[in-house]
Coordinates of C-alpha atoms and ligand atoms in Angstrom, one line a residue:
M1152 CA 139.1 98.0 143.5
P1153 CA 135.4 98.7 142.6
E1154 CA 132.9 95.9 142.9
S1155 CA 132.7 94.0 139.7
Y1156 CA 129.7 92.7 137.7
D1157 CA 129.1 91.0 134.4
I1158 CA 126.2 93.2 133.7
I1159 CA 124.9 96.4 135.2
I1160 CA 121.3 97.5 134.4
I1161 CA 120.7 101.3 134.6
G1162 CA 117.1 101.9 135.6
G1163 CA 114.5 100.0 137.6
G1164 CA 111.4 100.5 135.6
V1165 CA 109.4 97.6 134.1
V1166 CA 112.0 97.3 131.3
G1167 CA 115.1 97.2 133.5
C1168 CA 113.4 94.8 136.0
M1169 CA 112.2 92.5 133.2
V1170 CA 115.8 92.5 131.8
A1171 CA 117.2 91.7 135.2
R1172 CA 114.7 88.8 135.5
A1173 CA 115.5 87.4 132.1
L1174 CA 119.3 87.6 132.7
S1175 CA 119.1 86.1 136.2
R1176 CA 118.4 82.8 134.4
Y1177 CA 122.1 82.6 133.4
R1178 CA 125.3 82.4 135.3
L1179 CA 126.0 86.1 135.4
D1180 CA 126.7 88.6 138.2
I1181 CA 124.0 91.2 137.7
L1182 CA 123.5 94.6 139.4
L1183 CA 120.5 96.8 138.8
I1184 CA 120.7 100.4 139.9
E1185 CA 117.8 102.8 140.3
K1186 CA 118.2 106.5 141.2
E1187 CA 114.9 106.8 143.1
E1188 CA 114.0 105.4 146.5
D1189 CA 112.1 102.5 145.0
I1190 CA 111.8 100.6 141.8
G1191 CA 109.0 101.3 139.3
A1192 CA 108.6 105.0 140.3
G1193 CA 109.1 106.5 136.8
T1194 CA 106.8 106.0 133.8
T1195 CA 106.0 102.5 135.0
A1196 CA 104.1 103.9 138.0
A1197 CA 101.7 106.1 135.9
N1198 CA 100.2 104.7 132.7
T1199 CA 97.0 103.0 131.5
A1200 CA 98.2 99.6 132.7
L1201 CA 97.1 97.8 129.5
V1202 CA 98.6 94.8 127.7
H1203 CA 98.0 95.8 124.1
P1204 CA 97.2 93.3 121.4
G1205 CA 99.3 95.1 118.8
Y1206 CA 97.0 96.5 116.2
D1207 CA 98.1 100.0 116.8
P1208 CA 101.8 100.3 116.0
P1209 CA 102.8 100.8 112.3
V1210 CA 103.4 97.6 110.3
G1211 CA 107.1 96.8 110.1
S1212 CA 108.1 98.8 113.1
L1213 CA 110.1 97.3 116.0
K1214 CA 107.3 98.5 118.3
A1215 CA 104.8 96.3 116.4
A1216 CA 107.1 93.2 116.5
L1217 CA 107.8 93.6 120.2
N1218 CA 104.3 94.5 121.1
V1219 CA 102.9 91.3 119.5
A1220 CA 105.7 89.1 120.8
G1221 CA 105.4 90.6 124.3
N1222 CA 101.6 90.2 124.4
T1223 CA 102.0 86.4 123.9
M1224 CA 104.4 86.1 126.9
W1225 CA 102.0 87.6 129.5
P1226 CA 99.9 84.6 130.5
Q1227 CA 102.9 82.5 131.3
L1228 CA 104.7 85.4 133.0
A1229 CA 101.7 86.1 135.2
A1230 CA 101.5 82.4 136.1
E1231 CA 105.1 82.3 137.1
L1232 CA 105.4 85.6 138.8
N1233 CA 101.9 85.7 140.4
F1234 CA 100.9 89.3 139.6
S1235 CA 97.4 90.5 138.7
F1236 CA 96.7 90.1 135.0
E1237 CA 93.3 89.9 133.3
Q1238 CA 93.0 89.0 129.7
S1239 CA 89.6 90.5 129.2
G1240 CA 90.1 91.6 125.6
D1241 CA 89.8 95.2 124.5
Y1242 CA 87.4 97.2 122.3
V1243 CA 87.9 100.1 119.9
V1244 CA 84.6 101.8 119.7
A1245 CA 83.4 103.9 116.8
I1246 CA 80.9 106.6 117.6
G1247 CA 78.9 107.8 114.6
T1248 CA 79.2 106.3 111.1
E1249 CA 82.1 108.5 110.1
E1250 CA 84.4 106.7 112.5
L1251 CA 83.5 103.2 111.2
P1252 CA 86.1 102.9 108.4
I1253 CA 88.9 103.4 110.9
L1254 CA 88.0 100.1 112.5
D1255 CA 88.7 98.4 109.2
E1256 CA 92.0 100.1 109.0
L1257 CA 92.9 98.9 112.5
M1258 CA 91.7 95.4 111.8
E1259 CA 93.9 95.2 108.7
R1260 CA 96.9 96.7 110.5
G1261 CA 96.4 94.1 113.3
R1262 CA 96.2 91.3 110.8
R1263 CA 99.5 92.4 109.1
N1264 CA 101.1 92.7 112.6
G1265 CA 100.1 89.2 113.4
V1266 CA 97.5 89.9 116.1
P1267 CA 95.2 86.9 116.7
G1268 CA 91.6 86.9 117.9
M1269 CA 90.3 90.2 116.4
R1270 CA 86.8 90.7 115.1
L1271 CA 84.4 93.4 114.2
L1272 CA 81.2 93.8 116.3
S1273 CA 77.9 95.4 115.4
A1274 CA 76.6 98.4 117.4
E1275 CA 74.0 96.2 118.9
E1276 CA 76.5 93.6 120.0
M1277 CA 78.7 96.3 121.6
R1278 CA 75.7 97.8 123.4
R1279 CA 74.9 94.3 124.7
R1280 CA 78.4 93.7 125.9
E1281 CA 78.7 97.1 127.7
P1282 CA 75.3 98.6 128.4
R1283 CA 77.0 101.9 129.6
I1284 CA 78.5 102.5 126.1
N1285 CA 77.4 105.6 124.2
P1286 CA 74.2 104.7 122.4
Q1287 CA 75.5 106.4 119.3
V1288 CA 78.0 103.6 118.9
S1289 CA 78.2 102.4 115.3
G1290 CA 80.4 99.4 115.7
A1291 CA 83.6 98.1 117.5
L1292 CA 86.8 96.2 117.0
F1293 CA 87.3 93.5 119.6
A1294 CA 90.7 92.0 120.2
A1295 CA 90.7 89.0 122.5
T1296 CA 94.4 89.3 123.5
G1297 CA 94.0 92.7 125.2
G1298 CA 94.5 92.7 128.9
M1299 CA 95.1 94.7 132.0
C1300 CA 97.6 94.5 134.8
D1301 CA 99.1 96.4 137.8
P1302 CA 102.3 97.7 136.2
F1303 CA 104.0 98.3 139.6
G1304 CA 103.1 94.8 140.7
V1305 CA 104.5 93.3 137.5
T1306 CA 107.7 95.2 138.0
L1307 CA 108.1 94.3 141.6
A1308 CA 107.4 90.6 140.8
A1309 CA 110.0 90.6 138.1
V1310 CA 112.7 92.2 140.2
E1311 CA 112.0 90.1 143.2
N1312 CA 112.3 87.0 141.0
A1313 CA 115.7 88.3 139.8
V1314 CA 116.8 88.9 143.3
M1315 CA 115.7 85.4 144.4
N1316 CA 117.9 84.1 141.5
G1317 CA 121.0 86.1 142.6
A1318 CA 120.7 89.5 141.1
R1319 CA 121.6 92.5 143.2
I1320 CA 119.6 95.7 143.3
L1321 CA 120.7 99.1 144.6
R1322 CA 118.1 101.9 145.0
E1323 CA 118.9 105.5 145.5
T1324 CA 121.9 105.0 143.3
A1325 CA 122.1 107.3 140.2
F1326 CA 124.2 106.6 137.2
E1327 CA 126.6 109.5 136.5
D1328 CA 129.0 108.4 133.7
F1329 CA 130.6 105.5 132.0
I1330 CA 134.2 104.4 132.5
I1331 CA 135.5 103.7 129.1
S1332 CA 138.9 102.3 128.2
K1333 CA 140.1 101.7 124.6
G1334 CA 136.6 102.0 123.2
E1335 CA 135.1 99.6 125.7
I1336 CA 132.9 100.1 128.7
T1337 CA 134.7 98.8 131.8
G1338 CA 132.5 100.3 134.5
I1339 CA 130.1 103.1 135.6
R1340 CA 130.3 106.0 138.0
T1341 CA 127.4 106.4 140.3
S1342 CA 126.3 108.5 143.3
R1343 CA 127.5 105.6 145.4
G1344 CA 130.9 105.3 143.8
D1345 CA 132.3 103.2 140.9
F1346 CA 131.3 99.7 139.8
A1347 CA 133.2 97.6 137.2
C1348 CA 131.3 95.7 134.5
R1349 CA 131.7 94.0 131.2
W1350 CA 128.2 95.2 129.9
A1351 CA 125.9 98.0 130.8
V1352 CA 122.2 98.0 129.8
N1353 CA 120.7 101.5 129.5
A1354 CA 117.1 101.2 130.6
A1355 CA 116.8 104.7 132.0
G1356 CA 113.4 105.6 130.5
L1357 CA 113.0 109.3 130.1
H1358 CA 116.7 109.7 130.6
A1359 CA 117.9 107.0 128.2
D1360 CA 119.0 109.7 125.7
E1361 CA 121.3 111.4 128.3
V1362 CA 122.8 108.0 129.3
M1363 CA 123.4 107.2 125.6
H1364 CA 125.1 110.6 125.1
K1365 CA 127.5 109.9 127.9
A1366 CA 128.9 107.1 125.8
G1367 CA 129.0 109.3 122.7
E1368 CA 126.1 107.3 121.1
R1369 CA 123.4 108.7 118.9
P1370 CA 123.9 112.4 119.7
E1371 CA 120.9 113.2 117.6
F1372 CA 118.6 111.0 119.7
R1373 CA 116.3 113.0 121.9
I1374 CA 113.5 112.0 124.3
T1375 CA 110.6 114.5 124.5
P1376 CA 108.3 113.8 127.5
R1377 CA 104.7 113.5 126.4
K1378 CA 102.3 114.0 129.3
G1379 CA 99.2 111.9 129.8
E1380 CA 96.6 113.0 132.4
Y1381 CA 94.1 110.7 134.0
L1382 CA 91.0 110.6 136.3
I1383 CA 90.3 107.7 138.6
L1384 CA 86.6 107.0 139.4
D1385 CA 85.2 105.6 142.6
R1386 CA 84.6 101.9 142.3
A1387 CA 81.3 102.2 144.1
E1388 CA 80.0 104.7 141.5
M1389 CA 81.2 103.3 138.2
E1390 CA 82.4 99.8 137.3
L1391 CA 83.1 99.0 133.7
K1392 CA 83.5 95.5 132.3
S1393 CA 86.5 95.9 130.0
V1394 CA 88.8 98.3 128.1
Y1395 CA 87.2 100.8 125.7
F1396 CA 89.3 102.9 123.3
P1397 CA 88.0 105.6 121.0
V1398 CA 89.3 105.4 117.4
P1399 CA 92.9 106.6 117.6
T1400 CA 94.2 110.2 116.8
A1401 CA 97.4 111.1 114.9
V1402 CA 99.5 111.2 118.1
S1403 CA 97.9 108.7 120.5
K1404 CA 95.4 106.0 121.1
G1405 CA 93.0 108.7 122.3
I1406 CA 91.2 109.1 125.6
L1407 CA 89.8 105.7 126.8
A1408 CA 87.6 104.4 129.6
T1409 CA 88.9 101.3 131.2
A1410 CA 88.3 98.9 134.0
T1411 CA 91.4 98.1 136.1
V1412 CA 92.6 95.0 138.0
H1413 CA 91.7 96.9 141.2
G1414 CA 88.1 97.5 140.1
N1415 CA 88.3 101.3 139.6
T1416 CA 87.5 102.9 136.3
I1417 CA 90.2 105.2 134.8
L1418 CA 89.8 107.7 132.1
G1419 CA 92.7 109.2 130.0
P1420 CA 95.3 109.9 128.9
T1421 CA 95.9 113.2 127.2
A1422 CA 99.0 113.5 125.0
V1423 CA 100.9 116.8 125.3
D1424 CA 104.6 117.3 124.6
Q1425 CA 106.7 119.3 127.1
E1426 CA 110.3 120.0 127.8
D1427 CA 110.4 119.2 131.6
K1428 CA 111.2 115.6 132.4
Q1429 CA 110.0 116.0 136.0
D1430 CA 106.7 117.9 135.6
K1431 CA 103.9 115.5 136.3
E1432 CA 101.4 118.1 137.5
N1433 CA 97.8 117.8 136.5
T1434 CA 96.2 120.7 134.7
A1435 CA 92.6 122.0 134.5
D1436 CA 92.6 121.9 130.7
G1437 CA 94.0 118.3 130.7
L1438 CA 91.5 117.0 133.2
E1439 CA 88.6 118.7 131.3
E1440 CA 89.7 117.0 128.1
V1441 CA 89.9 113.7 129.9
L1442 CA 86.4 114.1 131.3
A1443 CA 85.0 115.0 127.9
G1444 CA 86.8 112.1 126.2
G1445 CA 85.5 109.7 128.9
K1446 CA 81.9 111.0 128.5
K1447 CA 82.1 110.5 124.7
L1448 CA 82.5 106.7 125.3
I1449 CA 80.5 106.4 128.5
P1450 CA 78.0 109.2 128.8
S1451 CA 77.1 108.4 132.4
V1452 CA 80.6 109.4 133.6
D1453 CA 80.2 112.2 136.1
A1454 CA 82.8 114.6 137.6
R1455 CA 81.4 113.7 141.1
Q1456 CA 82.6 110.1 140.6
V1457 CA 86.3 111.2 140.5
I1458 CA 88.4 110.3 143.6
A1459 CA 91.9 111.0 142.3
V1460 CA 93.9 112.3 139.4
F1461 CA 97.4 111.5 138.2
A1462 CA 99.7 112.0 135.2
G1463 CA 102.5 110.1 133.5
L1464 CA 105.2 111.0 131.0
R1465 CA 105.8 109.0 127.9
A1466 CA 109.5 108.7 126.8
A1467 CA 108.7 109.7 123.2
G1468 CA 111.9 109.3 121.2
N1469 CA 112.8 110.6 117.7
A1470 CA 114.5 107.4 116.4
P1471 CA 113.3 106.5 112.9
C1472 CA 112.2 103.0 112.2
R1473 CA 115.0 101.0 110.6
T1474 CA 112.8 98.8 108.4
P1475 CA 113.3 100.1 104.8
G1476 CA 110.1 101.7 103.5
V1477 CA 108.5 102.3 107.0
D1478 CA 108.2 106.0 107.5
Y1479 CA 107.9 106.2 111.3
G1480 CA 109.9 108.5 113.5
H1481 CA 109.1 107.2 117.0
D1482 CA 110.3 103.7 117.0
F1483 CA 111.9 101.8 120.0
I1484 CA 115.7 101.5 120.1
V1485 CA 116.8 98.1 121.2
E1486 CA 120.4 97.7 120.1
V1487 CA 124.0 97.1 120.9
A1488 CA 125.8 100.5 120.8
E1489 CA 127.9 101.1 117.7
K1490 CA 130.6 103.5 119.0
V1491 CA 131.6 101.8 122.2
R1492 CA 131.7 98.1 123.1
G1493 CA 129.8 96.7 126.1
L1494 CA 126.6 98.8 126.0
I1495 CA 123.0 97.9 125.1
N1496 CA 120.6 100.8 124.6
L1497 CA 116.9 100.6 125.2
G1498 CA 115.5 104.0 124.2
G1499 CA 112.3 105.7 123.3
I1500 CA 110.3 103.0 125.1
E1501 CA 107.0 104.8 125.1
S1502 CA 103.7 102.9 124.8
P1503 CA 103.4 99.9 124.3
G1504 CA 106.6 99.5 126.3
L1505 CA 104.9 97.9 129.3
T1506 CA 103.3 95.2 127.0
A1507 CA 106.6 94.8 125.1
S1508 CA 108.8 94.7 128.2
P1509 CA 109.2 90.9 128.4
A1510 CA 110.0 90.7 124.7
I1511 CA 112.5 93.6 125.0
A1512 CA 114.2 91.6 127.8
Q1513 CA 114.3 88.5 125.6
R1514 CA 115.8 90.6 122.8
V1515 CA 118.5 91.8 125.2
V1516 CA 119.4 88.1 125.9
E1517 CA 119.7 87.5 122.1
L1518 CA 121.8 90.7 121.6
L1519 CA 124.3 89.4 124.2
Q1520 CA 124.4 86.0 122.6
D1521 CA 124.9 87.6 119.1
A1522 CA 127.7 89.7 120.6
G1523 CA 129.5 86.4 121.6
E1524 CA 128.5 86.1 125.2
T1525 CA 128.2 82.4 126.2
L1526 CA 125.1 82.3 128.4
T1527 CA 124.8 79.2 130.6
V1528 CA 121.5 78.5 132.3
K1529 CA 121.7 78.1 136.0
K1530 CA 120.7 74.6 137.1
D1531 CA 118.8 76.0 140.1
W1532 CA 117.1 78.9 138.3
N1533 CA 113.6 79.3 139.8
P1534 CA 111.1 81.1 137.6
I1535 CA 108.4 81.2 140.3
R1536 CA 107.9 84.2 142.5
P1537 CA 105.2 83.4 145.1
A1538 CA 102.5 86.0 145.8
R1539 CA 101.9 87.3 149.3
P1540 CA 98.4 87.1 150.7
R1541 CA 96.0 90.0 149.8
F1542 CA 93.4 90.1 152.6
R1543 CA 90.7 91.7 150.5
H1544 CA 90.8 89.0 147.8
L1545 CA 90.4 86.1 150.3
T1546 CA 87.2 84.3 151.3
H1547 CA 86.0 84.5 154.9
A1548 CA 87.3 81.0 155.6
E1549 CA 90.7 81.9 154.1
R1550 CA 90.9 85.0 156.2
Q1551 CA 90.2 83.0 159.4
V1552 CA 93.1 80.6 158.6
L1553 CA 95.5 83.5 157.9
I1554 CA 94.5 85.3 161.1
A1555 CA 95.0 82.1 163.1
Q1556 CA 98.5 81.9 161.7
D1557 CA 99.3 85.5 162.3
A1558 CA 97.0 87.8 164.3
L1559 CA 98.4 90.9 162.5
Y1560 CA 96.3 89.9 159.4
G1561 CA 93.3 90.6 161.7
R1562 CA 94.2 94.3 162.1
I1563 CA 92.9 96.5 159.3
I1564 CA 95.0 99.6 158.7
C1565 CA 93.4 100.8 155.5
R1566 CA 89.6 100.6 155.8
C1567 CA 88.7 101.5 152.2
E1568 CA 90.9 98.8 150.6
N1569 CA 90.9 96.4 153.6
V1570 CA 94.7 96.3 153.9
T1571 CA 96.0 94.6 157.1
E1572 CA 99.0 95.2 159.3
G1573 CA 100.1 91.6 158.4
E1574 CA 100.3 92.6 154.7
I1575 CA 102.3 95.7 155.5
I1576 CA 104.8 93.9 157.6
A1577 CA 105.2 91.3 154.9
E1578 CA 106.0 94.0 152.4
L1579 CA 108.6 95.5 154.7
R1580 CA 110.4 92.1 154.9
S1581 CA 110.1 91.0 151.3
P1582 CA 113.0 90.5 148.9
V1583 CA 112.8 94.1 147.7
P1584 CA 111.3 95.7 150.7
A1585 CA 109.2 98.9 150.8
R1586 CA 110.8 101.7 152.8
S1587 CA 108.2 104.5 152.5
Y1588 CA 104.5 105.2 152.5
D1589 CA 104.3 105.1 148.7
G1590 CA 106.3 101.9 148.7
I1591 CA 103.6 100.3 150.8
K1592 CA 100.8 102.0 148.8
R1593 CA 102.0 100.7 145.5
R1594 CA 102.6 97.2 146.9
T1595 CA 99.3 96.8 148.8
W1596 CA 96.9 99.4 147.3
L1597 CA 96.6 101.0 150.8
G1598 CA 95.4 104.6 150.7
T1599 CA 94.0 104.4 147.2
G1600 CA 90.3 104.2 148.1
R1601 CA 87.7 106.9 148.7
C1602 CA 89.5 108.5 151.7
Q1603 CA 92.8 108.6 149.8
G1604 CA 94.8 107.8 152.9
G1605 CA 93.0 110.1 155.3
F1606 CA 92.4 107.4 157.9
D1607 CA 95.5 105.2 157.5
L1608 CA 98.3 107.9 157.4
P1609 CA 98.6 108.5 161.1
R1610 CA 98.7 104.8 161.9
M1611 CA 101.2 104.3 159.0
T1612 CA 103.7 106.8 160.2
E1613 CA 103.7 105.1 163.6
L1614 CA 103.9 101.6 162.1
L1615 CA 106.7 102.5 159.6
A1616 CA 108.7 104.3 162.3
R1617 CA 108.5 101.2 164.5
E1618 CA 109.3 98.7 161.8
L1619 CA 112.1 100.8 160.1
G1620 CA 113.6 101.7 163.5
V1621 CA 113.5 105.5 162.8
P1622 CA 111.8 108.4 164.4
Q1623 CA 108.4 109.3 163.1
T1624 CA 109.8 112.5 161.7
E1625 CA 111.9 110.4 159.3
V1626 CA 109.0 108.5 157.8
S1627 CA 108.6 109.7 154.3
K1628 CA 106.1 109.6 151.4
K1629 CA 108.8 108.6 148.9
G1630 CA 112.3 109.0 150.4
G1631 CA 114.4 111.9 151.7
G1632 CA 112.8 115.3 151.4
S1633 CA 109.2 114.0 151.5
E1634 CA 108.9 113.4 155.2
F1635 CA 105.3 113.8 156.6
L1636 CA 106.1 115.4 160.0
R1637 CA 108.3 118.3 160.7
R1638 CA 108.3 117.7 164.5
L1639 CA 106.2 115.9 167.1
T1640 CA 103.8 117.9 169.2
K1641 CA 104.7 118.1 172.9
D1642 CA 102.3 115.4 174.1
A1643 CA 103.4 113.0 171.5
E1644 CA 107.1 113.6 171.9
G1645 CA 109.0 110.4 171.9
A1646 CA 106.1 108.4 170.4
G1647 CA 107.2 106.0 167.8
E1648 CA 110.9 106.6 168.5
Ligands
LIG342 C1 100.4 108.1 129.8 C2 101.0 106.8 129.5 C3 100.2 105.7 129.2 C4 100.8 104.4 128.9 N1 100.0 103.3 128.7 C5 100.6 102.2 128.4 C6 99.8 101.0 128.3 O1 98.6 101.0 128.6 N2 100.4 99.8 127.9 C7 101.7 99.8 127.6 O2 102.2 98.8 127.1 N3 102.5 100.9 127.8 C8 102.0 102.0 128.2 N4 102.7 103.1 128.4 C9 104.2 103.0 128.2 C10 104.8 102.3 129.4 O3 104.4 102.9 130.6 C11 106.3 102.5 129.3 O4 106.8 102.1 128.0 C12 107.1 101.8 130.4 O5 106.6 102.0 131.7 C13 108.6 102.2 130.3 O6 109.3 101.5 131.2 P1 110.8 101.9 131.4 O7 111.4 100.9 132.4 O8 111.5 102.0 130.1 O9 110.8 103.4 132.0 P2 110.6 103.9 133.5 O10 109.5 103.2 134.2 O11 110.6 105.4 133.5 O12 112.0 103.4 134.2 C14 113.2 104.0 134.0 C15 113.9 104.1 135.3 O13 115.2 104.6 135.2 C16 115.5 105.3 136.3 N5 116.7 106.2 135.9 C17 116.6 107.2 135.1 N6 117.8 107.8 135.1 C18 118.6 107.1 135.9 C19 120.0 107.3 136.4 N7 120.8 108.3 135.9 N8 120.5 106.4 137.3 C20 119.7 105.4 137.7 N9 118.4 105.2 137.4 C21 117.9 106.1 136.5 C22 114.2 106.1 136.6 O14 114.2 106.6 137.9 C23 113.2 105.0 136.3 O15 112.8 104.3 137.4 C24 102.2 104.3 128.8 C25 103.0 105.5 129.1 C26 102.4 106.6 129.5 C27 103.2 107.8 130.0

């Protein structure tokens, strides 16, 4: 008999993890499966990390509704789950008078979408608020509900809270097919065997179309990966105050310059459709476009300030908006399947999917209730997920207290970002523990500074081998196949084993 669950969530990105957290409030047996070595390694790991106000999506679209609803949920979510979130507001900046009318259009769209706290600023006011802005600025739209976060931190916090409340998570477990009996989903087949369930939630991101098709749903639905490339600038060289968008293009919000919760400035993204769902390589053309776009907003940006590059893939779907009269072909799919019973599909969750994720999760709860599920709140449900100490954010006095409690907080492993051995050990023993270098990097921000891991890597391979109880040759960047060391040199043989 396969293990049995009420609900299995396929995909551990921000959407799947938010769904797990929302459902963990009820008396349900929940399993979340993720094919990769860690949660949040798909689109959730590489995006602009912004909580959008909601003036961008077309009026009447599901995207607009879930963006605005999701945005309002973030302050409480951040307070409960203790992740980094700054509601600094955001700006759309018009350069030259010809771009000015677009601000009025965005303002009107935002008003119709129900976005609070928007106002138009003069060029002078914009220059005062961000002295680095292009002096050719002609005006700006300010939206007070814009914010920034650490998307991986959000995802981890949500899934940890789900696990604390009884949900189970299995990583390195790939969905392969549905088990369907008499038009009803009764289980799934995975790379770790079969699991029985009454409901499956398809939150497979870029692969949500393939998962849908396995159930015979929406054969016409297709996800086209749309690549976005970025540059990360050195914190010591450039620090912006907020989030600066250009006026949008036909396909994207354009290349922006933004502060991050970690203090670095990022520039990007491009928007280029491709076939390959794996290809996240940066390109010379893409990075050139990003630099030019960044300079248009902030002319003092310089290629020498760049410390890293990355790219992410938007799961751009071709689902038309279902609201009559709204001509929009890239809307979210958040629905109960029509051809089989027991499946909820979350498809085409491109931007603003991060912002919308808590509202999507809430919609999943409502869809289950509408389908006749009786959801009973657990008496002991705990919405609070405590944060673990981050040494670099502490005062000198707080650091001393922490080190007195545990001397490992006095041993710095990453010098650029001041990450201590105590923090790393805590992440290896947390409710959803890290198991690789990237797992630690995403959780602690180790290796993301100017040296990009050059100093910490040798110490990390030793430390991970010791803590995970494996030889150093098995310590990996991101799971099997990405090991750092092929063999130990003669002198070091046996070290760390
Ligand atoms: C360039 C770019 C910029 C963006 N900027 C923003 C922004 O600033 N603000 C915003 O709100 N949104 C933004 N977005 C959108 C946002 O990042 C996504 O909407 C969000 O991360 C989607 O989350 P997800 O959980 O649906 O997908 P993912 O994070 O991709 O998660 C899906 C998971 O499913 C897993 N999976 C797939 N197939 C299987 C299988 N067969 N078995 C098991 N697991 C499987 C994958 O490994 C993956 O971990 C941006 C996106 C991009 C690419």
